[in-house]
């Protein structure tokens, strides 16, 4: 296919791109070329059975006369076409009329684009808007000297295009003001259509009222909604019942073959509707009457009954003398018997008016459905699919939805309108159930529309656009891709494009296609498509914003969670963080593993209420606070007390606001591999599960502390349990026990958790997967944090401990015992540093630790840990000694010769510890070791 159509006048071998021609014209030329229209002389079909007295001609005749008078002396021609593009009236300059004859533009000729190519009328009937075609833009050579301007004639009742008026003038005499005069004329024709139609309907009403007076019919007062008639009471109707009756009456008036209808009402009643044909001159319409079965208080006999074509027994709403099809004059000539009847007049109108009313009600129903179905998920792809499924088949035969690539990525869309070269991606194609397995309907592919196509115009203008599209014109996409319009078959189809606009930005494009051109889109359809697209765009933008926030929240949360669990010789670790589904969002669940002094380890799991960025940020704040408190070697219950105090303090004491962390839960456990004991405290959190080496799974019984921020209710308490080597400790958040959107049967789900643990294998990663698959087969409904820890004991041969009296003479003995133990452990390279550390710490314990005994413990793992305990709670600190002072340098030297050091407190006393990393390659120091160590020995 040519990148540009060959311009009129050029040969078929001419491939020079056309310049100075509007994109819409280029697209029309391309369609005309694809249809094989002869540019020299088009073969136009002629409609011979035209109605010279049609409503359109009668409404337009005086307007066209005044239009020609307005341009008297100017060689103009005026042509009126109907909605099918047939010329039904023409007048104007004789020379212009002869030119029209030469081009076969006679009465009855069809000037649609399919037959004569690009013309002002064809563009108007495609776009439903005024259009001007300048001389060289015509497809036919016979018209290239003319400027043709056309405007649509719209039905004022339903907005349908009933026809078009074309004004042709030599190009050199064309003036922009002519187009304005032409639009005024077409608007006046629309007004006359309303006047003539109203007059016809008024005549029908007069005829029916005349028959009603003779027949005793009653009338529905639309103001009060009550039925009234002479001679008797009438049943009362609820507002919803009145609406149902009027809607069904509109359908009956529009129907060509249906004459009766039944509408069920409250209280077991049934409303019987009957359609009666009405005639008055050339005006043809219908009236709908209603009667009620089961209406109390009716003294007259029931109506006569006839058998409908489908076998139903249907009552006649007036006396049998007025059979179906009797006109109003016949009814007036044969009055009914005196007395009241049970028939009420419900509605009078012409079928066309009823059709428009029914279509308007259908549009309203479609919008109501869109309000319910659109945006049920925070997913852009699903929202586009919902829009397509709603529109097919009631509004379109095919719907194609394309979104901007950056929007799908969650980025902020550019403000204003889009250029036709913007990167689009197809996210939905729907042509009914039959299109499910059609390869042409594939999505998730790039989409592009050349300049001049109605799709490109829609994106550039930011307004709904209606036009006709040719299947072949959209079939030649790059890389062999095929446009879904092929689902409609070959030929020209009606198209309506609506931009997906939200908050001042265009997010994409919704294309609605109807097969062929028998049901072109009207002005009301533009408004409906725009409303549908706007509602879908709002849902798409909400999904985009949610996706961006969800991604940011998830990224923040994952960045605040441990990137890798520490590798410990006494504890095996595995974890899972399972984010909630897209509807619930990211929550504040978290876990942490914190190595402590003495080869102990703190295991933490917590849950912050809410979801989104704030929950993730609050979680990060609590995790940081826990790590800080854990570094102080506080007891578990003391950690929770400090956390509760942190949450209870509001940012502004004078403000009545609550910390976002209020109600957060936390489980804090400390495991000591030397004693094989675990101390646990919880703040409103589920207790951990324990699987012992013998296969018994149970929950650890813990005191139930209140959630954080509510600590004033009761104090936090801890419990200490012995954990045999090889025990598995399972800590989790409550999302693991939640079912659907609530908790469900927590006890039953806890039983399933314990059962899955008891059947677990040795690999911790497999256990995580088993627990998730057992309790969350469909994915979590709330965030889940899961932490597994299999504990091991530190072998006895790696622990050495002694207890000394509080006397300065024990320093040398402690140093000697330490040297001997290091030799047994083959760590003699640490003799100097360890001797220095032991000497300083034991000396401080003797001098400042009170009267109790002094404990010394050595722990050997990947590092060497030296611990000295005393009965004092005084915290040691480093100070810089002056040059004239003999003491004060001990802890400073300890800090210099060890990797780290610190102190932790016990119920009675404290422990000061120091950690060293063995470095066998390190050369021995040249310092006089014995002289330096002798400084710590007291004489005598």
XYZ file of N, CA, C and O in Angstrom, residues 74 276 279 677 836:
20
model
N -24.269 35.155 -7.892
C -23.032 34.372 -7.726
C -23.310 32.967 -8.261
O -24.346 32.374 -7.946
N -52.585 1.291 19.447
C -53.620 1.578 18.449
C -53.027 2.485 17.396
O -52.391 3.495 17.701
N -54.132 7.857 12.407
C -53.856 8.511 11.124
C -54.528 9.874 11.121
O -55.645 10.025 11.604
N 18.171 -21.244 76.047
C 16.925 -20.665 76.526
C 16.517 -19.515 75.620
O 17.363 -18.812 75.071
N 45.416 -8.682 77.668
C 45.191 -7.270 77.955
C 43.725 -7.011 78.288
O 43.399 -6.295 79.247
